[in-house]
Amino acid sequence: QVQLGESGGGLVQAGDSLRLSCAASGRTFSTYGMGWFRQAPGKERKLVAAISSSGSRTYYAASLEGRFTISREYGKNTVYLRMNSLKLEDTAVYYCAASGDYGLALSLAAYKYWGQGTQVTVSS
Protein backbone atom coordinates (compact mmCIF):
# COMPACT_ATOMS: atom_id res chain seq x y z
CA GLN A 1 0.00 0.00 0.00
CA VAL A 2 1.26 3.47 -0.91
CA GLN A 3 -0.09 6.74 0.39
CA LEU A 4 0.55 9.93 -1.53
CA GLY A 5 0.25 13.54 -0.47
CA GLU A 6 0.60 16.50 -2.81
CA SER A 7 1.62 20.02 -1.85
CA GLY A 8 2.80 23.21 -3.49
CA GLY A 9 -0.28 24.27 -5.39
CA GLY A 10 -1.69 27.78 -5.23
CA LEU A 11 -2.67 30.92 -7.08
CA VAL A 12 -0.03 32.35 -9.39
CA GLN A 13 0.14 34.75 -12.30
CA ALA A 14 0.73 33.79 -15.91
CA GLY A 15 4.44 33.44 -16.55
CA ASP A 16 5.25 32.42 -12.98
CA SER A 17 6.82 29.15 -11.87
CA LEU A 18 5.63 26.63 -9.32
CA ARG A 19 6.95 23.37 -7.92
CA LEU A 20 4.60 20.65 -6.81
CA SER A 21 5.72 17.96 -4.39
CA CYS A 22 4.33 14.51 -3.78
CA ALA A 23 5.43 12.68 -0.66
CA ALA A 24 5.00 8.92 -0.70
CA SER A 25 4.78 6.60 2.27
CA GLY A 26 6.18 3.10 2.40
CA ARG A 27 9.50 1.48 1.62
CA THR A 28 8.62 0.55 -1.93
CA PHE A 29 8.80 4.04 -3.40
CA SER A 30 11.80 3.16 -5.52
CA THR A 31 9.93 0.30 -7.19
CA TYR A 32 7.07 2.36 -8.59
CA GLY A 33 6.74 4.42 -11.68
CA MET A 34 5.23 7.80 -10.79
CA GLY A 35 3.12 10.28 -12.65
CA TRP A 36 1.48 13.67 -12.45
CA PHE A 37 -2.00 14.13 -13.86
CA ARG A 38 -4.22 17.16 -14.06
CA GLN A 39 -7.93 17.67 -14.33
CA ALA A 40 -9.59 20.93 -15.29
CA PRO A 41 -13.28 21.56 -14.48
CA GLY A 42 -15.52 19.59 -16.79
CA LYS A 43 -12.63 17.81 -18.44
CA GLU A 44 -11.09 14.38 -18.12
CA ARG A 45 -8.00 13.66 -16.08
CA LYS A 46 -4.90 13.64 -18.27
CA LEU A 47 -1.30 12.58 -17.84
CA VAL A 48 1.08 15.51 -17.63
CA ALA A 49 4.38 13.79 -16.89
CA ALA A 50 5.68 10.41 -15.81
CA ILE A 51 8.95 9.00 -14.51
CA SER A 52 10.14 5.42 -14.26
CA SER A 53 11.08 3.79 -10.97
CA SER A 54 14.80 4.32 -11.65
CA GLY A 55 14.29 7.88 -12.81
CA SER A 56 16.10 7.13 -16.04
CA ARG A 57 13.06 7.57 -18.27
CA THR A 58 10.55 10.38 -18.38
CA TYR A 59 7.52 11.31 -20.43
CA TYR A 60 5.81 14.64 -20.99
CA ALA A 61 2.58 15.56 -22.67
CA ALA A 62 3.36 17.22 -25.98
CA SER A 63 1.16 20.20 -25.19
CA LEU A 64 3.50 21.29 -22.40
CA GLU A 65 6.12 22.51 -24.88
CA GLY A 66 8.98 21.68 -22.51
CA ARG A 67 7.79 23.89 -19.66
CA PHE A 68 7.43 21.14 -17.02
CA THR A 69 10.04 18.87 -15.44
CA ILE A 70 9.37 15.75 -13.38
CA SER A 71 11.97 14.41 -10.96
CA ARG A 72 12.16 12.18 -7.93
CA GLU A 73 14.23 12.20 -4.76
CA TYR A 74 14.61 8.74 -3.26
CA GLY A 75 15.94 9.79 0.13
CA LYS A 76 12.78 11.82 0.71
CA ASN A 77 10.37 9.48 -1.10
CA THR A 78 9.21 12.49 -3.05
CA VAL A 79 8.33 13.25 -6.65
CA TYR A 80 8.38 16.81 -7.95
CA LEU A 81 6.80 18.63 -10.84
CA ARG A 82 8.51 21.85 -11.73
CA MET A 83 6.26 24.10 -13.82
CA ASN A 84 7.67 27.11 -15.61
CA SER A 85 6.05 29.82 -17.73
CA LEU A 86 2.62 28.92 -16.44
CA LYS A 87 -0.36 29.67 -18.66
CA LEU A 88 -4.03 30.18 -17.95
CA GLU A 89 -4.75 26.76 -19.45
CA ASP A 90 -2.54 25.11 -16.82
CA THR A 91 -5.24 25.80 -14.25
CA ALA A 92 -6.39 22.46 -12.87
CA VAL A 93 -6.26 20.11 -9.94
CA TYR A 94 -2.96 18.25 -10.11
CA TYR A 95 -2.78 14.67 -8.91
CA CYS A 96 0.20 12.54 -8.06
CA ALA A 97 -0.06 8.82 -8.77
CA ALA A 98 2.00 5.66 -8.35
CA SER A 99 1.83 2.76 -10.73
CA GLY A 100 2.22 -0.86 -9.79
CA ASP A 101 5.24 -1.42 -11.98
CA TYR A 102 8.85 -0.37 -12.47
CA GLY A 103 8.51 1.09 -15.91
CA LEU A 104 7.11 4.23 -17.42
CA ALA A 105 3.34 4.19 -17.01
CA LEU A 106 1.50 6.20 -19.66
CA SER A 107 -2.15 5.33 -19.10
CA LEU A 108 -4.46 6.31 -16.31
CA ALA A 109 -5.41 2.67 -15.79
CA ALA A 110 -1.78 1.77 -15.03
CA TYR A 111 -1.80 3.79 -11.82
CA LYS A 112 -2.94 2.10 -8.64
CA TYR A 113 -2.44 4.75 -5.99
CA TRP A 114 -3.57 8.36 -6.05
CA GLY A 115 -3.15 11.46 -3.96
CA GLN A 116 -5.96 13.84 -3.10
CA GLY A 117 -4.81 16.50 -5.51
CA THR A 118 -3.62 20.08 -5.21
CA GLN A 119 -5.21 23.06 -6.93
CA VAL A 120 -3.16 25.20 -9.28
CA THR A 121 -4.79 28.39 -10.49
CA VAL A 122 -3.10 30.65 -13.00
CA SER A 123 -4.45 34.16 -13.34
CA SER A 124 -3.78 36.80 -15.98
PDB file of C-alpha atoms in Angstrom:
ATOM      1  CA  GLN A   1       0.000   0.000   0.000  1.00  0.00           C
ATOM      2  CA  VAL A   2       1.258   3.470  -0.910  1.00  0.00           C
ATOM      3  CA  GLN A   3      -0.095   6.740   0.393  1.00  0.00           C
ATOM      4  CA  LEU A   4       0.548   9.932  -1.527  1.00  0.00           C
ATOM      5  CA  GLY A   5       0.246  13.542  -0.466  1.00  0.00           C
ATOM      6  CA  GLU A   6       0.605  16.501  -2.809  1.00  0.00           C
ATOM      7  CA  SER A   7       1.616  20.020  -1.854  1.00  0.00           C
ATOM      8  CA  GLY A   8       2.801  23.208  -3.490  1.00  0.00           C
ATOM      9  CA  GLY A   9      -0.276  24.269  -5.389  1.00  0.00           C
ATOM     10  CA  GLY A  10      -1.692  27.775  -5.232  1.00  0.00           C
ATOM     11  CA  LEU A  11      -2.668  30.920  -7.079  1.00  0.00           C
ATOM     12  CA  VAL A  12      -0.029  32.352  -9.392  1.00  0.00           C
ATOM     13  CA  GLN A  13       0.137  34.747 -12.302  1.00  0.00           C
ATOM     14  CA  ALA A  14       0.731  33.787 -15.906  1.00  0.00           C
ATOM     15  CA  GLY A  15       4.444  33.443 -16.547  1.00  0.00           C
ATOM     16  CA  ASP A  16       5.253  32.422 -12.975  1.00  0.00           C
ATOM     17  CA  SER A  17       6.816  29.154 -11.869  1.00  0.00           C
ATOM     18  CA  LEU A  18       5.632  26.630  -9.317  1.00  0.00           C
ATOM     19  CA  ARG A  19       6.952  23.372  -7.924  1.00  0.00           C
ATOM     20  CA  LEU A  20       4.599  20.650  -6.811  1.00  0.00           C
ATOM     21  CA  SER A  21       5.723  17.961  -4.390  1.00  0.00           C
ATOM     22  CA  CYS A  22       4.327  14.514  -3.783  1.00  0.00           C
ATOM     23  CA  ALA A  23       5.427  12.682  -0.660  1.00  0.00           C
ATOM     24  CA  ALA A  24       4.995   8.919  -0.698  1.00  0.00           C
ATOM     25  CA  SER A  25       4.779   6.596   2.274  1.00  0.00           C
ATOM     26  CA  GLY A  26       6.176   3.095   2.401  1.00  0.00           C
ATOM     27  CA  ARG A  27       9.496   1.482   1.617  1.00  0.00           C
ATOM     28  CA  THR A  28       8.616   0.553  -1.932  1.00  0.00           C
ATOM     29  CA  PHE A  29       8.800   4.045  -3.400  1.00  0.00           C
ATOM     30  CA  SER A  30      11.798   3.156  -5.520  1.00  0.00           C
ATOM     31  CA  THR A  31       9.930   0.303  -7.194  1.00  0.00           C
ATOM     32  CA  TYR A  32       7.067   2.363  -8.586  1.00  0.00           C
ATOM     33  CA  GLY A  33       6.741   4.423 -11.680  1.00  0.00           C
ATOM     34  CA  MET A  34       5.231   7.801 -10.791  1.00  0.00           C
ATOM     35  CA  GLY A  35       3.120  10.276 -12.646  1.00  0.00           C
ATOM     36  CA  TRP A  36       1.476  13.667 -12.446  1.00  0.00           C
ATOM     37  CA  PHE A  37      -2.002  14.128 -13.861  1.00  0.00           C
ATOM     38  CA  ARG A  38      -4.223  17.163 -14.055  1.00  0.00           C
ATOM     39  CA  GLN A  39      -7.935  17.667 -14.335  1.00  0.00           C
ATOM     40  CA  ALA A  40      -9.593  20.926 -15.289  1.00  0.00           C
ATOM     41  CA  PRO A  41     -13.279  21.564 -14.478  1.00  0.00           C
ATOM     42  CA  GLY A  42     -15.524  19.592 -16.791  1.00  0.00           C
ATOM     43  CA  LYS A  43     -12.626  17.810 -18.443  1.00  0.00           C
ATOM     44  CA  GLU A  44     -11.089  14.385 -18.122  1.00  0.00           C
ATOM     45  CA  ARG A  45      -8.003  13.658 -16.081  1.00  0.00           C
ATOM     46  CA  LYS A  46      -4.904  13.640 -18.272  1.00  0.00           C
ATOM     47  CA  LEU A  47      -1.300  12.584 -17.838  1.00  0.00           C
ATOM     48  CA  VAL A  48       1.077  15.515 -17.635  1.00  0.00           C
ATOM     49  CA  ALA A  49       4.379  13.789 -16.895  1.00  0.00           C
ATOM     50  CA  ALA A  50       5.682  10.406 -15.814  1.00  0.00           C
ATOM     51  CA  ILE A  51       8.946   8.999 -14.511  1.00  0.00           C
ATOM     52  CA  SER A  52      10.141   5.417 -14.255  1.00  0.00           C
ATOM     53  CA  SER A  53      11.081   3.789 -10.969  1.00  0.00           C
ATOM     54  CA  SER A  54      14.800   4.323 -11.647  1.00  0.00           C
ATOM     55  CA  GLY A  55      14.289   7.875 -12.806  1.00  0.00           C
ATOM     56  CA  SER A  56      16.098   7.125 -16.038  1.00  0.00           C
ATOM     57  CA  ARG A  57      13.065   7.575 -18.265  1.00  0.00           C
ATOM     58  CA  THR A  58      10.546  10.377 -18.382  1.00  0.00           C
ATOM     59  CA  TYR A  59       7.525  11.314 -20.427  1.00  0.00           C
ATOM     60  CA  TYR A  60       5.812  14.642 -20.993  1.00  0.00           C
ATOM     61  CA  ALA A  61       2.581  15.564 -22.673  1.00  0.00           C
ATOM     62  CA  ALA A  62       3.363  17.222 -25.979  1.00  0.00           C
ATOM     63  CA  SER A  63       1.161  20.200 -25.193  1.00  0.00           C
ATOM     64  CA  LEU A  64       3.504  21.291 -22.399  1.00  0.00           C
ATOM     65  CA  GLU A  65       6.124  22.506 -24.880  1.00  0.00           C
ATOM     66  CA  GLY A  66       8.979  21.684 -22.513  1.00  0.00           C
ATOM     67  CA  ARG A  67       7.788  23.892 -19.659  1.00  0.00           C
ATOM     68  CA  PHE A  68       7.432  21.144 -17.024  1.00  0.00           C
ATOM     69  CA  THR A  69      10.037  18.866 -15.444  1.00  0.00           C
ATOM     70  CA  ILE A  70       9.370  15.754 -13.376  1.00  0.00           C
ATOM     71  CA  SER A  71      11.969  14.414 -10.959  1.00  0.00           C
ATOM     72  CA  ARG A  72      12.160  12.184  -7.926  1.00  0.00           C
ATOM     73  CA  GLU A  73      14.233  12.200  -4.756  1.00  0.00           C
ATOM     74  CA  TYR A  74      14.606   8.739  -3.256  1.00  0.00           C
ATOM     75  CA  GLY A  75      15.939   9.794   0.129  1.00  0.00           C
ATOM     76  CA  LYS A  76      12.781  11.818   0.706  1.00  0.00           C
ATOM     77  CA  ASN A  77      10.373   9.480  -1.104  1.00  0.00           C
ATOM     78  CA  THR A  78       9.214  12.486  -3.055  1.00  0.00           C
ATOM     79  CA  VAL A  79       8.332  13.251  -6.647  1.00  0.00           C
ATOM     80  CA  TYR A  80       8.378  16.807  -7.951  1.00  0.00           C
ATOM     81  CA  LEU A  81       6.802  18.631 -10.842  1.00  0.00           C
ATOM     82  CA  ARG A  82       8.513  21.850 -11.733  1.00  0.00           C
ATOM     83  CA  MET A  83       6.261  24.096 -13.817  1.00  0.00           C
ATOM     84  CA  ASN A  84       7.667  27.107 -15.615  1.00  0.00           C
ATOM     85  CA  SER A  85       6.050  29.821 -17.727  1.00  0.00           C
ATOM     86  CA  LEU A  86       2.617  28.924 -16.438  1.00  0.00           C
ATOM     87  CA  LYS A  87      -0.361  29.674 -18.657  1.00  0.00           C
ATOM     88  CA  LEU A  88      -4.034  30.181 -17.948  1.00  0.00           C
ATOM     89  CA  GLU A  89      -4.748  26.763 -19.446  1.00  0.00           C
ATOM     90  CA  ASP A  90      -2.545  25.109 -16.824  1.00  0.00           C
ATOM     91  CA  THR A  91      -5.243  25.805 -14.250  1.00  0.00           C
ATOM     92  CA  ALA A  92      -6.389  22.461 -12.865  1.00  0.00           C
ATOM     93  CA  VAL A  93      -6.256  20.109  -9.943  1.00  0.00           C
ATOM     94  CA  TYR A  94      -2.957  18.252 -10.108  1.00  0.00           C
ATOM     95  CA  TYR A  95      -2.777  14.667  -8.913  1.00  0.00           C
ATOM     96  CA  CYS A  96       0.204  12.537  -8.059  1.00  0.00           C
ATOM     97  CA  ALA A  97      -0.057   8.818  -8.765  1.00  0.00           C
ATOM     98  CA  ALA A  98       1.998   5.660  -8.349  1.00  0.00           C
ATOM     99  CA  SER A  99       1.827   2.756 -10.734  1.00  0.00           C
ATOM    100  CA  GLY A 100       2.216  -0.863  -9.795  1.00  0.00           C
ATOM    101  CA  ASP A 101       5.238  -1.418 -11.977  1.00  0.00           C
ATOM    102  CA  TYR A 102       8.852  -0.367 -12.468  1.00  0.00           C
ATOM    103  CA  GLY A 103       8.506   1.091 -15.905  1.00  0.00           C
ATOM    104  CA  LEU A 104       7.108   4.234 -17.418  1.00  0.00           C
ATOM    105  CA  ALA A 105       3.344   4.192 -17.010  1.00  0.00           C
ATOM    106  CA  LEU A 106       1.503   6.197 -19.655  1.00  0.00           C
ATOM    107  CA  SER A 107      -2.147   5.330 -19.104  1.00  0.00           C
ATOM    108  CA  LEU A 108      -4.464   6.311 -16.307  1.00  0.00           C
ATOM    109  CA  ALA A 109      -5.409   2.674 -15.790  1.00  0.00           C
ATOM    110  CA  ALA A 110      -1.781   1.771 -15.029  1.00  0.00           C
ATOM    111  CA  TYR A 111      -1.801   3.788 -11.819  1.00  0.00           C
ATOM    112  CA  LYS A 112      -2.945   2.098  -8.636  1.00  0.00           C
ATOM    113  CA  TYR A 113      -2.442   4.748  -5.985  1.00  0.00           C
ATOM    114  CA  TRP A 114      -3.572   8.362  -6.047  1.00  0.00           C
ATOM    115  CA  GLY A 115      -3.152  11.464  -3.965  1.00  0.00           C
ATOM    116  CA  GLN A 116      -5.958  13.838  -3.097  1.00  0.00           C
ATOM    117  CA  GLY A 117      -4.812  16.504  -5.511  1.00  0.00           C
ATOM    118  CA  THR A 118      -3.617  20.084  -5.211  1.00  0.00           C
ATOM    119  CA  GLN A 119      -5.212  23.063  -6.932  1.00  0.00           C
ATOM    120  CA  VAL A 120      -3.156  25.205  -9.282  1.00  0.00           C
ATOM    121  CA  THR A 121      -4.787  28.391 -10.489  1.00  0.00           C
ATOM    122  CA  VAL A 122      -3.097  30.649 -13.000  1.00  0.00           C
ATOM    123  CA  SER A 123      -4.449  34.163 -13.342  1.00  0.00           C
ATOM    124  CA  SER A 124      -3.785  36.805 -15.981  1.00  0.00           C
TER     125      SER A 124
END
